[in-house]
PDB file of C-alpha atoms in Angstrom:
ATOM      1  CA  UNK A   1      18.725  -3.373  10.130  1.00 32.00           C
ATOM      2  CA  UNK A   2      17.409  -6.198   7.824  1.00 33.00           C
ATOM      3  CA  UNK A   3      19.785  -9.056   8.002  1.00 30.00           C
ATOM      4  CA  UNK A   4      20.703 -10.748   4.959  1.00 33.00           C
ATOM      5  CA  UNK A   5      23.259 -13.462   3.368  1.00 30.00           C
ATOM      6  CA  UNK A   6      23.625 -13.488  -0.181  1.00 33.00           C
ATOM      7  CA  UNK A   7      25.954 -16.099  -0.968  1.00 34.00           C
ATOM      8  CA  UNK A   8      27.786 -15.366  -4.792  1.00 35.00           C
ATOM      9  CA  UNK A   9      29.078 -17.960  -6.731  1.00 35.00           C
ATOM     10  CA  UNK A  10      33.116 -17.397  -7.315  1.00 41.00           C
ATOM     11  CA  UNK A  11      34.945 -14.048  -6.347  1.00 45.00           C
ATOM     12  CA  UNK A  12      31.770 -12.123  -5.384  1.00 46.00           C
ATOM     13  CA  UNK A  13      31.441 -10.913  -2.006  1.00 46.00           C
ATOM     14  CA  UNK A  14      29.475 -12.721   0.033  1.00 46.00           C
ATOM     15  CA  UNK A  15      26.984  -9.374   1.612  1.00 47.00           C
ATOM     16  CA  UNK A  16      25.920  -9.852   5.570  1.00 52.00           C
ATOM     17  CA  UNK A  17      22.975  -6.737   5.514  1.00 64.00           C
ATOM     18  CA  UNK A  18      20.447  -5.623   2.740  1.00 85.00           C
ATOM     19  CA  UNK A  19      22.643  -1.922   2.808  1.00 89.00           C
ATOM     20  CA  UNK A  20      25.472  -3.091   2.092  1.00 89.00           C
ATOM     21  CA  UNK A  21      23.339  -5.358  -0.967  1.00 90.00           C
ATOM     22  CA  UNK A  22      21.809  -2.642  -2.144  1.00 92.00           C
ATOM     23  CA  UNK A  23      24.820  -0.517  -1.979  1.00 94.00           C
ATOM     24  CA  UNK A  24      26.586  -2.831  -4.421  1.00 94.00           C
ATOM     25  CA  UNK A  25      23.540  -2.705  -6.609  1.00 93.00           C
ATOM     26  CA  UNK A  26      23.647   1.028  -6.963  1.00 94.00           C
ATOM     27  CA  UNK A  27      27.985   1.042  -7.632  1.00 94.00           C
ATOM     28  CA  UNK A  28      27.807  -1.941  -9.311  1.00 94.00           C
ATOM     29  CA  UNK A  29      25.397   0.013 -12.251  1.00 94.00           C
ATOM     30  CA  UNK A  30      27.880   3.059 -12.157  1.00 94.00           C
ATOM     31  CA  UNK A  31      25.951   4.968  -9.593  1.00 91.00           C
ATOM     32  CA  UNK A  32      27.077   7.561  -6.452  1.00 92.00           C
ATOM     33  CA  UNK A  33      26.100   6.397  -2.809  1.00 94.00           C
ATOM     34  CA  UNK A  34      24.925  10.366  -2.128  1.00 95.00           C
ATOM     35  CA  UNK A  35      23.745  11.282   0.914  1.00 96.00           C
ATOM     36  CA  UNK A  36      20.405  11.701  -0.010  1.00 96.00           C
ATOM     37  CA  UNK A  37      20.508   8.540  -1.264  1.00 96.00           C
ATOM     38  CA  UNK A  38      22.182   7.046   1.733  1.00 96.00           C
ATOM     39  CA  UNK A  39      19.110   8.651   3.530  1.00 97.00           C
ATOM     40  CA  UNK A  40      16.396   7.276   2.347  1.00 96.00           C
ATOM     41  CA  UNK A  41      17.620   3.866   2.151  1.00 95.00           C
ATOM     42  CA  UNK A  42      18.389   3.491   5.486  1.00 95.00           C
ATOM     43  CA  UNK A  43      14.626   5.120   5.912  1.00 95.00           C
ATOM     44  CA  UNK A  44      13.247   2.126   4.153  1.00 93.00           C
ATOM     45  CA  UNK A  45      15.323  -0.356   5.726  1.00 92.00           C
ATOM     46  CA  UNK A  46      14.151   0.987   9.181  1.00 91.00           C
ATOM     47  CA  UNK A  47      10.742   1.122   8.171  1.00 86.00           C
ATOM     48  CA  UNK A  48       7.834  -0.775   8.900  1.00 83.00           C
ATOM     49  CA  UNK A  49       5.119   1.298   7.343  1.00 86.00           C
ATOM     50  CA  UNK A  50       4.462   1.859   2.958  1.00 88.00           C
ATOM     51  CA  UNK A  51       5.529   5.761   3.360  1.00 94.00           C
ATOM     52  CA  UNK A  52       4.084   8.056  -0.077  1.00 95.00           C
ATOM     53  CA  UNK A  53       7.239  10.265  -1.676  1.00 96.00           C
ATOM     54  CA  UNK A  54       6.059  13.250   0.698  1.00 97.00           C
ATOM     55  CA  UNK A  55       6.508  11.048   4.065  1.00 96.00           C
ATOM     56  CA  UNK A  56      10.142  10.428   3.052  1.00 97.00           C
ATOM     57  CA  UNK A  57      10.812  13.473   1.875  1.00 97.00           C
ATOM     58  CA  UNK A  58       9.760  14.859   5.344  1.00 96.00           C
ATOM     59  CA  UNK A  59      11.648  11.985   6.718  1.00 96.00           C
ATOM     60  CA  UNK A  60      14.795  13.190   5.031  1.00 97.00           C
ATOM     61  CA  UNK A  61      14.319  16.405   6.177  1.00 96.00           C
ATOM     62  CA  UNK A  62      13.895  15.669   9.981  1.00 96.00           C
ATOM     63  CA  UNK A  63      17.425  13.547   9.242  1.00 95.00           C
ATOM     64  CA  UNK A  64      19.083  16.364   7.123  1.00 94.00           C
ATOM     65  CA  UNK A  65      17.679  19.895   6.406  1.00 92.00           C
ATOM     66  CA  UNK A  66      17.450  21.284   2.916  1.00 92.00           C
ATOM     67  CA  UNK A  67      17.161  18.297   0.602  1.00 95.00           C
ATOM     68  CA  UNK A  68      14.850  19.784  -1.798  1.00 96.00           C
ATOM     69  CA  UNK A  69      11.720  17.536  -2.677  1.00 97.00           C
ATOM     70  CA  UNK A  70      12.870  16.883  -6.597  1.00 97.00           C
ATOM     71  CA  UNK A  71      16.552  15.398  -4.990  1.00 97.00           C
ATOM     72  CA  UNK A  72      14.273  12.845  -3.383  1.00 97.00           C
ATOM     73  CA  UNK A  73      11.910  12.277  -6.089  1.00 97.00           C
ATOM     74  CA  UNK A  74      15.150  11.865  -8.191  1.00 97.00           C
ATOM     75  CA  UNK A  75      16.261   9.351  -5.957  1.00 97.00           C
ATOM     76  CA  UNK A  76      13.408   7.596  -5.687  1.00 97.00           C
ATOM     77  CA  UNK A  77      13.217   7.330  -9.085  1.00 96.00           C
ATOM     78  CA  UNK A  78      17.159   5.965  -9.859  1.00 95.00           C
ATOM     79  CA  UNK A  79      16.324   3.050  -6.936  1.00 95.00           C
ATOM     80  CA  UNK A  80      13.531   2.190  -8.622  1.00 93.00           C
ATOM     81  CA  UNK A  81      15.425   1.649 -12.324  1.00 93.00           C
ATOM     82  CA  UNK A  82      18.070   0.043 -10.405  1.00 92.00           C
ATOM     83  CA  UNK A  83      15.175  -2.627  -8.999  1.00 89.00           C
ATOM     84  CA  UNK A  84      16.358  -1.496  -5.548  1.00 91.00           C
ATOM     85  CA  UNK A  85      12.594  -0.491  -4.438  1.00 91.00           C
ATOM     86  CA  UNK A  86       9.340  -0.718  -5.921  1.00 88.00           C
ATOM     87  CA  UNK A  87       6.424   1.919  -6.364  1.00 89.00           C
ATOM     88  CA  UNK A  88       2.920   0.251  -5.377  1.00 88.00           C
ATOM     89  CA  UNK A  89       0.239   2.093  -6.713  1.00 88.00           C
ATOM     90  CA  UNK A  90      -2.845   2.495  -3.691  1.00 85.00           C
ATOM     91  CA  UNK A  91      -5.585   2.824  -5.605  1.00 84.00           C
ATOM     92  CA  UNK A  92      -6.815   5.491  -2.657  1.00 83.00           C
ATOM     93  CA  UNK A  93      -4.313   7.920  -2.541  1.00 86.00           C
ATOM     94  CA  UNK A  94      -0.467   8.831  -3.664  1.00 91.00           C
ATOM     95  CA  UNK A  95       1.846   5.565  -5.113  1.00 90.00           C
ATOM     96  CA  UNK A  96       3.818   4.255  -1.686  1.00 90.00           C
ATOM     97  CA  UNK A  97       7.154   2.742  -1.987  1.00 91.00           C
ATOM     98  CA  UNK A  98       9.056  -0.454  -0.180  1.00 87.00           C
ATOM     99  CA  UNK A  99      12.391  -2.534  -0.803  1.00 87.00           C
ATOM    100  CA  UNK A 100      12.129  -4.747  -3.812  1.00 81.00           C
ATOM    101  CA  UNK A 101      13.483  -7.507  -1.465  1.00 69.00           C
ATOM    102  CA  UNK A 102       9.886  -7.962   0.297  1.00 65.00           C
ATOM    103  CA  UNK A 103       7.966 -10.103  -1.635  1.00 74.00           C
ATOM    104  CA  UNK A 104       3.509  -9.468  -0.713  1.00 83.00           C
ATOM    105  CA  UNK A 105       1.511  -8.004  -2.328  1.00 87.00           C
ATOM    106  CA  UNK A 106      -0.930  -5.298  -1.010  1.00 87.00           C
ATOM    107  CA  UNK A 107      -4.259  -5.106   0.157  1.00 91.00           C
ATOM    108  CA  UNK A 108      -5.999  -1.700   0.620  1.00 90.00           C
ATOM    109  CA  UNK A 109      -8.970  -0.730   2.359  1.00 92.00           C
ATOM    110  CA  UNK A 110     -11.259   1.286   0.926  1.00 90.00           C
ATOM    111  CA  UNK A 111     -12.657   2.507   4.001  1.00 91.00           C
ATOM    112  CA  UNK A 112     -10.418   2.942   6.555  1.00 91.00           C
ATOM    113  CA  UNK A 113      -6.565   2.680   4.492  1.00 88.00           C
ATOM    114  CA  UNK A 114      -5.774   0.229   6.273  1.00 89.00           C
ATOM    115  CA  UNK A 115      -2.746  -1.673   4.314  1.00 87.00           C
ATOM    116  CA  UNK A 116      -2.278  -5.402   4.827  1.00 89.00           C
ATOM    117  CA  UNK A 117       0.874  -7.402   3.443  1.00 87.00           C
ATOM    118  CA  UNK A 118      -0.173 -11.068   2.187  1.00 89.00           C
ATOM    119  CA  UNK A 119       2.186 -13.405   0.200  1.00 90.00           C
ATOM    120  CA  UNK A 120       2.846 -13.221  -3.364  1.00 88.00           C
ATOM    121  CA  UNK A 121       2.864 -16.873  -3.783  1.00 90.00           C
ATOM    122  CA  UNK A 122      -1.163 -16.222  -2.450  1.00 91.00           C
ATOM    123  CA  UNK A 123      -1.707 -15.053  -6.474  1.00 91.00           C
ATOM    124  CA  UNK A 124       0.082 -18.080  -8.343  1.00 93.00           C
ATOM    125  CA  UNK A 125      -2.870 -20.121  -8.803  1.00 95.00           C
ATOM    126  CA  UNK A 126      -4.512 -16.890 -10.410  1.00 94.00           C
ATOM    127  CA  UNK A 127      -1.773 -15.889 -12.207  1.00 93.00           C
ATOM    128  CA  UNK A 128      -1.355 -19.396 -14.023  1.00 96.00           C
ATOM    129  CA  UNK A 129      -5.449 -19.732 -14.807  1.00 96.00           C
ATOM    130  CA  UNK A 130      -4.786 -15.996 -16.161  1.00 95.00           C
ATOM    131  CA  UNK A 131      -1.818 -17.211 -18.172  1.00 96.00           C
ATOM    132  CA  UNK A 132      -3.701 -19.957 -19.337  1.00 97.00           C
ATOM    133  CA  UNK A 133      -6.703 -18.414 -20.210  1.00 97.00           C
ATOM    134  CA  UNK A 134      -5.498 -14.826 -21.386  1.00 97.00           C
ATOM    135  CA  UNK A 135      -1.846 -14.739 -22.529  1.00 97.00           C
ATOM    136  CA  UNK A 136      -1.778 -12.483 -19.475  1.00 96.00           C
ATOM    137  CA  UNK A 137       0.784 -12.310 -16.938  1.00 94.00           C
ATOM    138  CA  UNK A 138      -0.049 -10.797 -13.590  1.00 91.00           C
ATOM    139  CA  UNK A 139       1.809  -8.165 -11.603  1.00 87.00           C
ATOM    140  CA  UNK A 140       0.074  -8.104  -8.286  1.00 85.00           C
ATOM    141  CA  UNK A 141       2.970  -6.442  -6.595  1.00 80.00           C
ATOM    142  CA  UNK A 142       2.819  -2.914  -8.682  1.00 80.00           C
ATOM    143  CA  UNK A 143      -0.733  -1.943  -7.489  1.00 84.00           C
ATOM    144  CA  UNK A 144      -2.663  -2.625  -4.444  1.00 87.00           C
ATOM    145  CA  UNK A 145      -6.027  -4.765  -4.708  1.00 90.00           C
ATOM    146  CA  UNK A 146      -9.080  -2.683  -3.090  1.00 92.00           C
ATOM    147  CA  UNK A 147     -11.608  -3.591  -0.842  1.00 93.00           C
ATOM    148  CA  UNK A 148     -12.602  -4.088   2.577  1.00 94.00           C
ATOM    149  CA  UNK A 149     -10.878  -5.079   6.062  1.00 93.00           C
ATOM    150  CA  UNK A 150     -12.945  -7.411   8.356  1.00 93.00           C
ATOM    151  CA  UNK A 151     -13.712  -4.363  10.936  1.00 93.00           C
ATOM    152  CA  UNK A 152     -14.928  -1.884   8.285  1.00 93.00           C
ATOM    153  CA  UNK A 153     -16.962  -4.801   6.496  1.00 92.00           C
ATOM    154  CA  UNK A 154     -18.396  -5.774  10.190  1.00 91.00           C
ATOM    155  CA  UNK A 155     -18.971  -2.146  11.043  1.00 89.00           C
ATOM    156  CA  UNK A 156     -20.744  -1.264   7.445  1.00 82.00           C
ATOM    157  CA  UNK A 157     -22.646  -4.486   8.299  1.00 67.00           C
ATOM    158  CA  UNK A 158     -23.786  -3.160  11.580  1.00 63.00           C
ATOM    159  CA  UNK A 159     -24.080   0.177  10.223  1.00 65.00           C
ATOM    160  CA  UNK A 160     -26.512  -1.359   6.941  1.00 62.00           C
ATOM    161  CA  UNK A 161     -28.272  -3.215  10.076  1.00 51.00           C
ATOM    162  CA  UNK A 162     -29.062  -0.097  12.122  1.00 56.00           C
ATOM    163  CA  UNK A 163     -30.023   1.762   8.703  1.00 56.00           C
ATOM    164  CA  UNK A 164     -32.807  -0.623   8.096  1.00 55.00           C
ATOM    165  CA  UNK A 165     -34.065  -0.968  11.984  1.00 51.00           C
ATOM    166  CA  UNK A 166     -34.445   3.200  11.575  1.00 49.00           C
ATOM    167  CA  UNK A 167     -36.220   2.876   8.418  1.00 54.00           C
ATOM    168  CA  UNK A 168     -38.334   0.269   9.197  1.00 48.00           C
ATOM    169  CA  UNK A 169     -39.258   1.635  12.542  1.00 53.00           C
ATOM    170  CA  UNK A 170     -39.780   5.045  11.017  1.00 49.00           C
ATOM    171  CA  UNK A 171     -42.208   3.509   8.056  1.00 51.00           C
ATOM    172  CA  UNK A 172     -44.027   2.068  11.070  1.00 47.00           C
ATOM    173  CA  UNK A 173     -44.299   5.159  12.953  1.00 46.00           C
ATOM    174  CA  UNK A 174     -45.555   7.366  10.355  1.00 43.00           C
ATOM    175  CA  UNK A 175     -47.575   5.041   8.205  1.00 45.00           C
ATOM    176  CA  UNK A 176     -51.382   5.994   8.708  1.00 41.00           C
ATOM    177  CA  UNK A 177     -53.728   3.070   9.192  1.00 44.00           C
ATOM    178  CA  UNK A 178     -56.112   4.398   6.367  1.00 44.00           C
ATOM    179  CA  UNK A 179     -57.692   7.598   5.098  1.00 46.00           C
ATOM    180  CA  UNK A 180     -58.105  10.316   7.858  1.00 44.00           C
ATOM    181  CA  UNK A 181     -61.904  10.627   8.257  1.00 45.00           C
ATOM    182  CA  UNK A 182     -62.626  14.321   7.654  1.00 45.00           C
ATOM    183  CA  UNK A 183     -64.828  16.220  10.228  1.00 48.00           C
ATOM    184  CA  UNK A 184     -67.881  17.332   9.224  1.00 49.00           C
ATOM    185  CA  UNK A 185     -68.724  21.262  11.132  1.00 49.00           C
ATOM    186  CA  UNK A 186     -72.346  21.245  11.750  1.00 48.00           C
ATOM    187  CA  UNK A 187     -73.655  24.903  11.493  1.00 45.00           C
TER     188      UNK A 187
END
């Protein structure tokens, strides 16, 4: 479990773990701590990984049996109103969804899916010259930014390498010197 102190000013309660934070969150706005609910946000506090709506909901399911796939998606849905988690849209494949609490931003690879987590402060610099410039204020948690990881970049390189060697080498073995001389038949 993720280890927290949030430290209120007056009468609030001072919280020791991200549940019992985001359990206030969800009474605090008028909302029931349900089961399913209970569920998945212990999944996402236990989780290292950026699971899609189906992994949880088969997550749930291993946990408790019958929770129907539109309770989750309901869920899913209130926690992310409440600012409790955040939907990060892949750019490959289905939206994923992590804690609001973890603050990176995304990087996807096109090749592979590999997902790597780099600090939001890494975009402040380009969010103020896009400020500046555009009236524009950057989001650069709500979708992932595309592209390539170092091994599938090195192995396309190799790949691009090997591509040309074959093509060069098979120009060279099929190129003919010059016309083919025809024979002449003598009769």
């Amino acid at each position: 479990m993720v280890t927290d102190t949030v430290d209120l000013v007056g009468d609030e309660p001072i919280f020791e773990t991200s549940q019992e934070l985001i359990y206030a969150i969800i009474r605090g706005a008028g909302g029931r701590l349900t089961v399913p609910m209970r569920v998945v946000i212990a999944i996402l506090l236990d989780s290292d990984r950026h699971p899609t709506a189906d992994d949880l909901i088969a997550a749930v399911n291993e946990r408790i049996a019958g929770i129907s796939p539109s309770t989750i998606y309901r869920v899913l849905s209130r926690l992310d109103e409440l600012g409790v988690i955040e939907h990060v849209h892949s750019g490959t494949g289905p939206a994923f969804y992590q804690l609001h609490e973890s603050s990176h931003v995304h990087l996807v690879c096109n090749t592979c899916g590999t997902i790597i987590n780099i600090p939001e402060a890494s975009f402040d610099d380009l969010g103020k010259s896009v400020l500046a410039a555009y009236k524009f204020t950057i989001q650069p948690r709500h979708a992932a930014l595309l592209g390539q990881c170092d091994r599938c970049t090195a192995a396309g390189a190799h790949a691009e390498h090997a591509a040309d060697t074959h093509q060069r080498e098979h120009q060279h073995h099929t190129h003919s010197p010059g016309p083919v001389p025809s024979k002449q038949h003598t009769s």
